[in-house]
PDB file of C-alpha atoms in Angstrom:
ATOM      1  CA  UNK A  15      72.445 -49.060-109.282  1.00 57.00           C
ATOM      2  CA  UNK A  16      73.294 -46.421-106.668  1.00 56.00           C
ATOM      3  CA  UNK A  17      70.894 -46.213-103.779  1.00 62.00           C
ATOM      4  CA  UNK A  18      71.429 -43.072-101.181  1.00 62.00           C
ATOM      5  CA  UNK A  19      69.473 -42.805 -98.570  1.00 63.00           C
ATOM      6  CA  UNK A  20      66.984 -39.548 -98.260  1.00 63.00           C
ATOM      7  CA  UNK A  21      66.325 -37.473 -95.257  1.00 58.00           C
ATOM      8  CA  UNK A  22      62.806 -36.136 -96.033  1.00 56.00           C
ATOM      9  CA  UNK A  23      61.259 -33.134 -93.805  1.00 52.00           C
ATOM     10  CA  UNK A  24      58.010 -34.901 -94.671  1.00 54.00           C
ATOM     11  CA  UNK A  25      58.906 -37.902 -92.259  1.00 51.00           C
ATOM     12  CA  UNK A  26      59.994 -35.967 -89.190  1.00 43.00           C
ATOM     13  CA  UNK A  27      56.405 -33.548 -90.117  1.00 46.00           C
ATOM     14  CA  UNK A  28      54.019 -36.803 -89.877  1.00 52.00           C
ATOM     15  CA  UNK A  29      55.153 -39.749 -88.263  1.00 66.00           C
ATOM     16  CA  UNK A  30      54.230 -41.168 -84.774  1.00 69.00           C
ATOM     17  CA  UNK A  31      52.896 -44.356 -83.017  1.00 71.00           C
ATOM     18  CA  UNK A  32      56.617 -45.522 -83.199  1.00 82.00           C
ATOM     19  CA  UNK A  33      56.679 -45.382 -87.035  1.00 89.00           C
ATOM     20  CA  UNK A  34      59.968 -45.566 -88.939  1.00 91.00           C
ATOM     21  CA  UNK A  35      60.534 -44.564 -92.449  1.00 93.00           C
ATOM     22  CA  UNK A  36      63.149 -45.113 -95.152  1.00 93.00           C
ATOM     23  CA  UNK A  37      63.243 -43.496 -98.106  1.00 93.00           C
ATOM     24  CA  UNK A  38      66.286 -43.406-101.033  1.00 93.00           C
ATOM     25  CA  UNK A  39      67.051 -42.626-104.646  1.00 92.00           C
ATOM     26  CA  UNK A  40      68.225 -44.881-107.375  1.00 93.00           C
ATOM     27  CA  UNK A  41      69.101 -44.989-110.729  1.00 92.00           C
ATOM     28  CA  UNK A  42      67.793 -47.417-113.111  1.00 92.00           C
ATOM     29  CA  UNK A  43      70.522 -47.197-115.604  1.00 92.00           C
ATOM     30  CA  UNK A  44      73.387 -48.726-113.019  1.00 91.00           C
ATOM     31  CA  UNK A  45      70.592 -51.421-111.782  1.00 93.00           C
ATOM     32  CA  UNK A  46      72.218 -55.088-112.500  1.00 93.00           C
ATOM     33  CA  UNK A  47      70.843 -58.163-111.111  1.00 94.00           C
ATOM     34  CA  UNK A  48      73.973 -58.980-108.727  1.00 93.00           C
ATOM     35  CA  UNK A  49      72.812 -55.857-106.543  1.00 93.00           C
ATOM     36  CA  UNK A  50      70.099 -58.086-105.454  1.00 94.00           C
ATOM     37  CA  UNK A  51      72.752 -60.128-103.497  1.00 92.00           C
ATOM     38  CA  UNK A  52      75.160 -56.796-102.899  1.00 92.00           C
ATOM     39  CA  UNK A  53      72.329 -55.180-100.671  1.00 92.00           C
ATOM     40  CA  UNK A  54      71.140 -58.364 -99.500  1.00 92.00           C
ATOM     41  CA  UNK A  55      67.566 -58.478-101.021  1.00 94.00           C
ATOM     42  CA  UNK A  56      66.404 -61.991-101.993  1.00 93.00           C
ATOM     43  CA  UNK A  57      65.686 -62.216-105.951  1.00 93.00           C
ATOM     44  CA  UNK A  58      61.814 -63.026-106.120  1.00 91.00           C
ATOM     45  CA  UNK A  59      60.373 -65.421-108.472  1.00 90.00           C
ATOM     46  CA  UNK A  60      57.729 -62.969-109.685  1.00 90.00           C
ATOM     47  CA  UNK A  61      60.934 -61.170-111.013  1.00 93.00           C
ATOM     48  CA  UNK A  62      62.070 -63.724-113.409  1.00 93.00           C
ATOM     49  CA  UNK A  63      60.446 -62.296-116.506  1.00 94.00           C
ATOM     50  CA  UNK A  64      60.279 -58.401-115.611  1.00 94.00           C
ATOM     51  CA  UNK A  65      61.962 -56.039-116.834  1.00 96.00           C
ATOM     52  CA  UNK A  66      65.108 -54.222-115.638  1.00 94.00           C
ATOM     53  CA  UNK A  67      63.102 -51.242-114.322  1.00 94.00           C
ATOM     54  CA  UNK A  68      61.051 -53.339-112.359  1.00 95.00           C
ATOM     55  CA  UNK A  69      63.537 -55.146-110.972  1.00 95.00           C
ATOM     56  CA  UNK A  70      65.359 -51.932-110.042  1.00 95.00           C
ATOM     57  CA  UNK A  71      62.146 -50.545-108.435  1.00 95.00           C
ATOM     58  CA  UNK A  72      61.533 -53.655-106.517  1.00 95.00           C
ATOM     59  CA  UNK A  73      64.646 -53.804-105.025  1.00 95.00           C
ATOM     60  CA  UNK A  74      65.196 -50.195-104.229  1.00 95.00           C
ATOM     61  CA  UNK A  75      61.575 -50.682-102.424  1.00 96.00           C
ATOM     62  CA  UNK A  76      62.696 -54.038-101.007  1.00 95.00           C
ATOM     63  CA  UNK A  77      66.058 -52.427 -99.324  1.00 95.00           C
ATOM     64  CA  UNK A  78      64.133 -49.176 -97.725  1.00 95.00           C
ATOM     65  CA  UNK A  79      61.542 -51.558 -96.097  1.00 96.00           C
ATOM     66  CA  UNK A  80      64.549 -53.515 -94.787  1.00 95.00           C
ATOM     67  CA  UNK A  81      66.569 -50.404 -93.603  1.00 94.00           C
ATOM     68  CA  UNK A  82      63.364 -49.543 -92.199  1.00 94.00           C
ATOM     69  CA  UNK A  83      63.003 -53.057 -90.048  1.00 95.00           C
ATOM     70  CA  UNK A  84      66.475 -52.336 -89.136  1.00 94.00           C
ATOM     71  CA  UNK A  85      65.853 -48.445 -87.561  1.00 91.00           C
ATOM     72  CA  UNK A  86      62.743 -50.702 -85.306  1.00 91.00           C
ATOM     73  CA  UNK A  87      65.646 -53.713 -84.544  1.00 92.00           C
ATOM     74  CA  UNK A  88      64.508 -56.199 -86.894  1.00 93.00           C
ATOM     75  CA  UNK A  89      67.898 -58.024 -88.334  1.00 89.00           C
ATOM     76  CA  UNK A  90      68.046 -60.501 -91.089  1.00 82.00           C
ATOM     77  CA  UNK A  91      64.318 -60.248 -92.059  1.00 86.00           C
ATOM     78  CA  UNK A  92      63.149 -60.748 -95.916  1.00 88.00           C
ATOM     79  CA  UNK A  93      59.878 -58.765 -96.706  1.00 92.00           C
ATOM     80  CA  UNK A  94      57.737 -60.915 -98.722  1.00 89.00           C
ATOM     81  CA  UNK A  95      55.462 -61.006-101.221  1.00 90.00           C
ATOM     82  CA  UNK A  96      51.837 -62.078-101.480  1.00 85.00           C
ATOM     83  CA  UNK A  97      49.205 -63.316-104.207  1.00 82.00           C
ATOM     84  CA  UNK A  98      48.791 -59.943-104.840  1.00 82.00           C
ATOM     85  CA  UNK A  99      52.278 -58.471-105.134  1.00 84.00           C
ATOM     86  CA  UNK A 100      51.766 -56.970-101.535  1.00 89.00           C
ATOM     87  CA  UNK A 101      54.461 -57.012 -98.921  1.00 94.00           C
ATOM     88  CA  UNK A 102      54.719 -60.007 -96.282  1.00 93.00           C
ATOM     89  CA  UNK A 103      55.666 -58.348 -93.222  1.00 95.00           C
ATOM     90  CA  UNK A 104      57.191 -60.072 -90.370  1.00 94.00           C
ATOM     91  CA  UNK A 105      54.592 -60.851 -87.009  1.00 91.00           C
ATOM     92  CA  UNK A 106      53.658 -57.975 -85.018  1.00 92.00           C
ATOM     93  CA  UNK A 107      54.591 -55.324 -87.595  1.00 94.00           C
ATOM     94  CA  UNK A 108      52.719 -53.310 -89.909  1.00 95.00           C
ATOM     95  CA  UNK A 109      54.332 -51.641 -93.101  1.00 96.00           C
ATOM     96  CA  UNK A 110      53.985 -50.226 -96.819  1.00 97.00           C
ATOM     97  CA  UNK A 111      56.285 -49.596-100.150  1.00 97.00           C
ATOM     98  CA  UNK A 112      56.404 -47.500-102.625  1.00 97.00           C
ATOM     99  CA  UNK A 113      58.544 -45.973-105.239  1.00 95.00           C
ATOM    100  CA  UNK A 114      58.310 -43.868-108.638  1.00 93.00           C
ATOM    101  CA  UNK A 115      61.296 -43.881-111.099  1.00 90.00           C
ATOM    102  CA  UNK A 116      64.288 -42.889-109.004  1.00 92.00           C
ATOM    103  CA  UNK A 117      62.144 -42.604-105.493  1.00 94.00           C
ATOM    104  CA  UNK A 118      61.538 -45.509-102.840  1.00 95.00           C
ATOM    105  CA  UNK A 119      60.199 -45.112 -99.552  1.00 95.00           C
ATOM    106  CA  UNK A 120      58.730 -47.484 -96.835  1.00 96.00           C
ATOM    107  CA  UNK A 121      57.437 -46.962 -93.673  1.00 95.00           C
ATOM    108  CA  UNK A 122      56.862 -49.707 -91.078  1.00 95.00           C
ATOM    109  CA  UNK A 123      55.906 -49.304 -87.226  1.00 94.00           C
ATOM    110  CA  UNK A 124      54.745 -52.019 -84.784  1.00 92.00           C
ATOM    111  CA  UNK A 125      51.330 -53.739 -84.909  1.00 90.00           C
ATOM    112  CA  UNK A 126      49.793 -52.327 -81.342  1.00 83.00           C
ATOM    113  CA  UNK A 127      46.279 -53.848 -82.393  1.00 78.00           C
ATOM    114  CA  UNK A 128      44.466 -55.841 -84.731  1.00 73.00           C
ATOM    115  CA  UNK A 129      43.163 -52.763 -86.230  1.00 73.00           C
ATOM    116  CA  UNK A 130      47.032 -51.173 -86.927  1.00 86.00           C
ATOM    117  CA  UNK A 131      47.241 -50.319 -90.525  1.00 91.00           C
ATOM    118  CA  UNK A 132      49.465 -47.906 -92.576  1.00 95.00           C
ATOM    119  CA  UNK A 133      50.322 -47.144 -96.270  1.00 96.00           C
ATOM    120  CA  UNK A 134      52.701 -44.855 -97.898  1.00 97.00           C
ATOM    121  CA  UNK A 135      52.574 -43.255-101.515  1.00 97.00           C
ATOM    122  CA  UNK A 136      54.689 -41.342-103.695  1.00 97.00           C
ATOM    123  CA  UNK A 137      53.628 -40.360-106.753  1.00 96.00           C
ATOM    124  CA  UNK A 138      55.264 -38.001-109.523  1.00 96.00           C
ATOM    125  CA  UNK A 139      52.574 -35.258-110.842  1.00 97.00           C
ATOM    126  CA  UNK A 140      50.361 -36.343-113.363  1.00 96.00           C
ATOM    127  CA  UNK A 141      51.221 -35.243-116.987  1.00 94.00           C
ATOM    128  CA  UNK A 142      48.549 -32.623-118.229  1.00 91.00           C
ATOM    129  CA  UNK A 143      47.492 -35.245-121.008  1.00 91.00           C
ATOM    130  CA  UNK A 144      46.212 -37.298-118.722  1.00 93.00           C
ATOM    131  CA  UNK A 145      44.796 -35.051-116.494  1.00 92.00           C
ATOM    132  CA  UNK A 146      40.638 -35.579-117.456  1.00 87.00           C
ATOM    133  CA  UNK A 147      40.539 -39.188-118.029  1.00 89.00           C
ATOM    134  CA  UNK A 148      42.360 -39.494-114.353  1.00 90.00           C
ATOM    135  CA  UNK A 149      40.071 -36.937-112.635  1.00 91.00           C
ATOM    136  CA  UNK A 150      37.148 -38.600-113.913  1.00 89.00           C
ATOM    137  CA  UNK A 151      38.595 -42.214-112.590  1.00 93.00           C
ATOM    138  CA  UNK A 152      39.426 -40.537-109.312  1.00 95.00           C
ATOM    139  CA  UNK A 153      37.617 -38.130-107.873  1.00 96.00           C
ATOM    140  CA  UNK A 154      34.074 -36.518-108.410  1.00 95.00           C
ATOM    141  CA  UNK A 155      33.069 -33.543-108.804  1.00 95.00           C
ATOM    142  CA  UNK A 156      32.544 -32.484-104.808  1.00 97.00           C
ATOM    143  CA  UNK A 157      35.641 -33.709-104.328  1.00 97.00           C
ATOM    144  CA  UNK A 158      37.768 -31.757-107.069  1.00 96.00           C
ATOM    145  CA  UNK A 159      35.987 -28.324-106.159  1.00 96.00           C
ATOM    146  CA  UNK A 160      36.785 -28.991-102.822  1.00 98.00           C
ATOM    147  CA  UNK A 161      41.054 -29.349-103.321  1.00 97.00           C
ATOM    148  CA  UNK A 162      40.688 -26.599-105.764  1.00 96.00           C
ATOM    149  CA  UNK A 163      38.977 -24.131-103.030  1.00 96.00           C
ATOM    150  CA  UNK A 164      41.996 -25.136-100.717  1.00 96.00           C
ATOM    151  CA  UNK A 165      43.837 -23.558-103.693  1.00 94.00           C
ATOM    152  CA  UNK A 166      45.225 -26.222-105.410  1.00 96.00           C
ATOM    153  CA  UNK A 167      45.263 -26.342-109.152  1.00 95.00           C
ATOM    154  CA  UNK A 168      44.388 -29.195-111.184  1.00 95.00           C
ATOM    155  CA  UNK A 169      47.784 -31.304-111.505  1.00 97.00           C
ATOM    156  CA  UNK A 170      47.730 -31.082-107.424  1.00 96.00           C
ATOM    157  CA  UNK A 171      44.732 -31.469-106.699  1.00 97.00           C
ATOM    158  CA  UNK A 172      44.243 -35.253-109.005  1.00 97.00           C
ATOM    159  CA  UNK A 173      47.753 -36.642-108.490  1.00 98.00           C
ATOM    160  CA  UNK A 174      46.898 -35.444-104.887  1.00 98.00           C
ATOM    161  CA  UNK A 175      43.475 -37.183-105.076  1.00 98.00           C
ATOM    162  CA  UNK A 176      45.026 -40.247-106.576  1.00 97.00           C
ATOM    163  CA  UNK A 177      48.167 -40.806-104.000  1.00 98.00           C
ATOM    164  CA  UNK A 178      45.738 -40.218-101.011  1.00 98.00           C
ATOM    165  CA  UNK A 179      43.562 -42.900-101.558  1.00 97.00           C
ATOM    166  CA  UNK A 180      46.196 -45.157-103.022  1.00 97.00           C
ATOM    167  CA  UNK A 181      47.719 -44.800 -99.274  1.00 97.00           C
ATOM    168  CA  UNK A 182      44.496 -45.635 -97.884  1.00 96.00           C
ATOM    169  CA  UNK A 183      43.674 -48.804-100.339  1.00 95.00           C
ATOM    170  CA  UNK A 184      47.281 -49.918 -99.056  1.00 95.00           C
ATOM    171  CA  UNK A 185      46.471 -49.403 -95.538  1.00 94.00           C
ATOM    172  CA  UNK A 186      43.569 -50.811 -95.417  1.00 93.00           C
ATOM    173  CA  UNK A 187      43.984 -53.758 -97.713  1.00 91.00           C
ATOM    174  CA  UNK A 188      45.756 -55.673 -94.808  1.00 88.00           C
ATOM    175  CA  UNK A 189      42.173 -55.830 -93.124  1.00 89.00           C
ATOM    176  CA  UNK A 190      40.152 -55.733 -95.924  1.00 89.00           C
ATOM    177  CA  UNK A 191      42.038 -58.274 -97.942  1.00 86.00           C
ATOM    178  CA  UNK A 192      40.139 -57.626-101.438  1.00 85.00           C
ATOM    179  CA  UNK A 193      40.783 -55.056-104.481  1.00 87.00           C
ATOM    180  CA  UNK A 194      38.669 -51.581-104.137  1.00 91.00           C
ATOM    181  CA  UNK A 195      37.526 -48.612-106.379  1.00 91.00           C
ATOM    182  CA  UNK A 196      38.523 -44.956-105.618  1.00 93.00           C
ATOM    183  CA  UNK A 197      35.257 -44.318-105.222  1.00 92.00           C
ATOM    184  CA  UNK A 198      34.838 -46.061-101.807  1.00 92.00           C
ATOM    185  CA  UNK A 199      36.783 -43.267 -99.993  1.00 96.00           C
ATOM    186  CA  UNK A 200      35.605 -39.546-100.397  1.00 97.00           C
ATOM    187  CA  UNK A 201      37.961 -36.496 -99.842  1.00 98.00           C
ATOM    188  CA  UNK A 202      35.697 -34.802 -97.080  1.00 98.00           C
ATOM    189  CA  UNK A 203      38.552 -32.318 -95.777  1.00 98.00           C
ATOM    190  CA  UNK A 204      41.705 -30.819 -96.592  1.00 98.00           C
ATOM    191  CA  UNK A 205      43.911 -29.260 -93.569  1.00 96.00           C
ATOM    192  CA  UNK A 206      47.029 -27.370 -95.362  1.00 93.00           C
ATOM    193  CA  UNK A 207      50.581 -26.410 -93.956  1.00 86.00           C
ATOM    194  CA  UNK A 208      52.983 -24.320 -95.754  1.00 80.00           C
ATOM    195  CA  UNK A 209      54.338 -27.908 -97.925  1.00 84.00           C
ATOM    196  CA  UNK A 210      51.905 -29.962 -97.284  1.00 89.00           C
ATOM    197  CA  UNK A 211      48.962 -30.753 -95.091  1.00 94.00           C
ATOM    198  CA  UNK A 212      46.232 -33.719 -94.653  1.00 95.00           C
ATOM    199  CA  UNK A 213      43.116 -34.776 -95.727  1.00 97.00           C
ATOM    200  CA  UNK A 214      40.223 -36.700 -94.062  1.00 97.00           C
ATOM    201  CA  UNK A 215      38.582 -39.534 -96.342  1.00 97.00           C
ATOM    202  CA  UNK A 216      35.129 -41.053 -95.536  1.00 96.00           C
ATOM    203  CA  UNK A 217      34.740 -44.807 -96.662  1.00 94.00           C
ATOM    204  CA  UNK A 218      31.757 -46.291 -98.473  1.00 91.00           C
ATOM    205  CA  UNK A 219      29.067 -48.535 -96.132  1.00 89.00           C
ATOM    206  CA  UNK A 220      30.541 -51.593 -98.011  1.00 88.00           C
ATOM    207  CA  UNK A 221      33.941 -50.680 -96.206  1.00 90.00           C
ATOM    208  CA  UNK A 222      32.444 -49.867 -93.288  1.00 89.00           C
ATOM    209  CA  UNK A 223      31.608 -53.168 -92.756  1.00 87.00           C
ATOM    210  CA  UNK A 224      34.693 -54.293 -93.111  1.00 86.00           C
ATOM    211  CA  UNK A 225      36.603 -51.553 -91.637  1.00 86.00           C
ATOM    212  CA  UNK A 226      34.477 -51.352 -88.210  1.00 72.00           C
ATOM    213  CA  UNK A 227      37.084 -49.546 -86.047  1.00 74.00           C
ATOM    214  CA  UNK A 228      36.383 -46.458 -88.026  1.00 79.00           C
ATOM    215  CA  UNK A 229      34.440 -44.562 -90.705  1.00 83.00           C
ATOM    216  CA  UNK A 230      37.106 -41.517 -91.143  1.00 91.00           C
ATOM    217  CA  UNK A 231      40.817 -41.670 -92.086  1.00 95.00           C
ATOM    218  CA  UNK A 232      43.174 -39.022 -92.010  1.00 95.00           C
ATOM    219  CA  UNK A 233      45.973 -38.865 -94.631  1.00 96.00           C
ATOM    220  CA  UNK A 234      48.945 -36.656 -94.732  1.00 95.00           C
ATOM    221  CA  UNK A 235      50.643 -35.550 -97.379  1.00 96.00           C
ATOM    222  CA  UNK A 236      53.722 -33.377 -98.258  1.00 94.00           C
ATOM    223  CA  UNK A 237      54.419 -31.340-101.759  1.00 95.00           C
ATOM    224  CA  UNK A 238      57.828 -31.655-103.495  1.00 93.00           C
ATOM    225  CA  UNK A 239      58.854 -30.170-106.651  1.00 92.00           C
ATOM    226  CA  UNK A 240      58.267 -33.166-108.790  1.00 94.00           C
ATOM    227  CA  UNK A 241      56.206 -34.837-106.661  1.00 95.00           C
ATOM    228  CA  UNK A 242      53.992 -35.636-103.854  1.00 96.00           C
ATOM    229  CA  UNK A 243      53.999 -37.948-100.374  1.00 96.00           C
ATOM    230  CA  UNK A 244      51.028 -38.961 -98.461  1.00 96.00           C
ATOM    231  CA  UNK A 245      50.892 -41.299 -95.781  1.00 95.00           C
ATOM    232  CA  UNK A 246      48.130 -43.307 -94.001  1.00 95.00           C
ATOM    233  CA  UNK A 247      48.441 -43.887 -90.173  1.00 92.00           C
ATOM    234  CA  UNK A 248      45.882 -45.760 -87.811  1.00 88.00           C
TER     235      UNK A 248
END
């Protein structure tokens, strides 16, 4: 599997508090399981019956959040994983994966409070055949007019919908600790740029008891030809 790192305009567009991001491509068809010791990424046991995609996917997402913990000084640190399959990051830093089928990117940044969270999506555009039965899972009705009024059309506006609130369910699981529905966060904003933008998200009273620090969250996001970034910083 080759792995090449990516420079993306969206990182130098968004980032801040002392966040560092690492992003790459790969290609699943060159993936073989002594990589896994050739880029220095321990082989997990969760890995043991996956397939060779996942494997390539985890340790393409594995090696950016380490080249990430590098660019912030952290050396010979293993990101780990929990019940849930989500990252283990080392004390006093915050961070977030994610990858599609040739894309990884993390982002990690130190953990200035107890209220520090971040996530990080990247998501290729929904296929058109799946376009209603996501829209209806995602967002409602108030929310899809409003992305479409910002003059998005559908695909952007529900793979959009979908990768911003994925960011936010990753940022905010650290401190909420439990599985959530989409519905829990409305779209209550759009701000757009010329390749991107960011949205504001309002959380449900449920989360608002167990997010006290705030009630808003702002997630940016950046528009590629096949697909689209957002990114969750508080």
């Amino acid at each position: 599997m080759i792995v090449k790192e990516i420079v993306s305009q969206f990182a130098s567009n968004t980032l801040g508090n002392g966040c560092v991001i690492f992003r790459c491509n790969f290609d699943v068809a060159q993936y073989s399981d002594t990589q896994f010791f050739y880029y220095n990424v321990p082989f997990h046991n969760s890995l043991i019956n996956a397939v060779p995609k996942r494997r390539a996917e985890f340790l393409a997402g594995r090696y950016c959040a380490q080249q990430a913990l590098l660019k912030l000084g952290i050396h010979n640190t293993f990101v780990g994983v929990g019940k849930n399959r989500n990252p283990i990051w080392p004390t006093d830093i915050v961070g977030s994966i994610s990858h599609d089928k040739d894309n990884a990117i993390a982002i990690v940044k130190p953990e200035t409070s107890q209220n520090s969270i971040i996530g990080v999506d990247i998501e290729r555009w929904i296929g058109k055949d799946e376009l209603q039965d996501m829209r209806k899972m995602i967002i409602n009705e108030e929310e899809y007019w409003l992305l479409m009024k910002a003059g998005l059309d559908t695909t952007q506006a529900i793979t959009l919908g979908f990768s911003a609130k994925e960011s936010f369910f990753k940022a905010a699981y650290k401190i909420v600790n439990e599985y959530f529905g989409f519905e829990e966060a409305q779209i209550t904003a759009i701000h757009r740029s010329a390749h991107g933008g960011f949205l504001k998200l309002n959380i449900s009273d449920s989360l608002k008891t167990k997010l006290p620090s705030r009630t808003e969250f702002k997630v940016s996001f950046f528009f590629e030809s096949e697909r689209v970034l957002t990114i969750c910083n508080h």
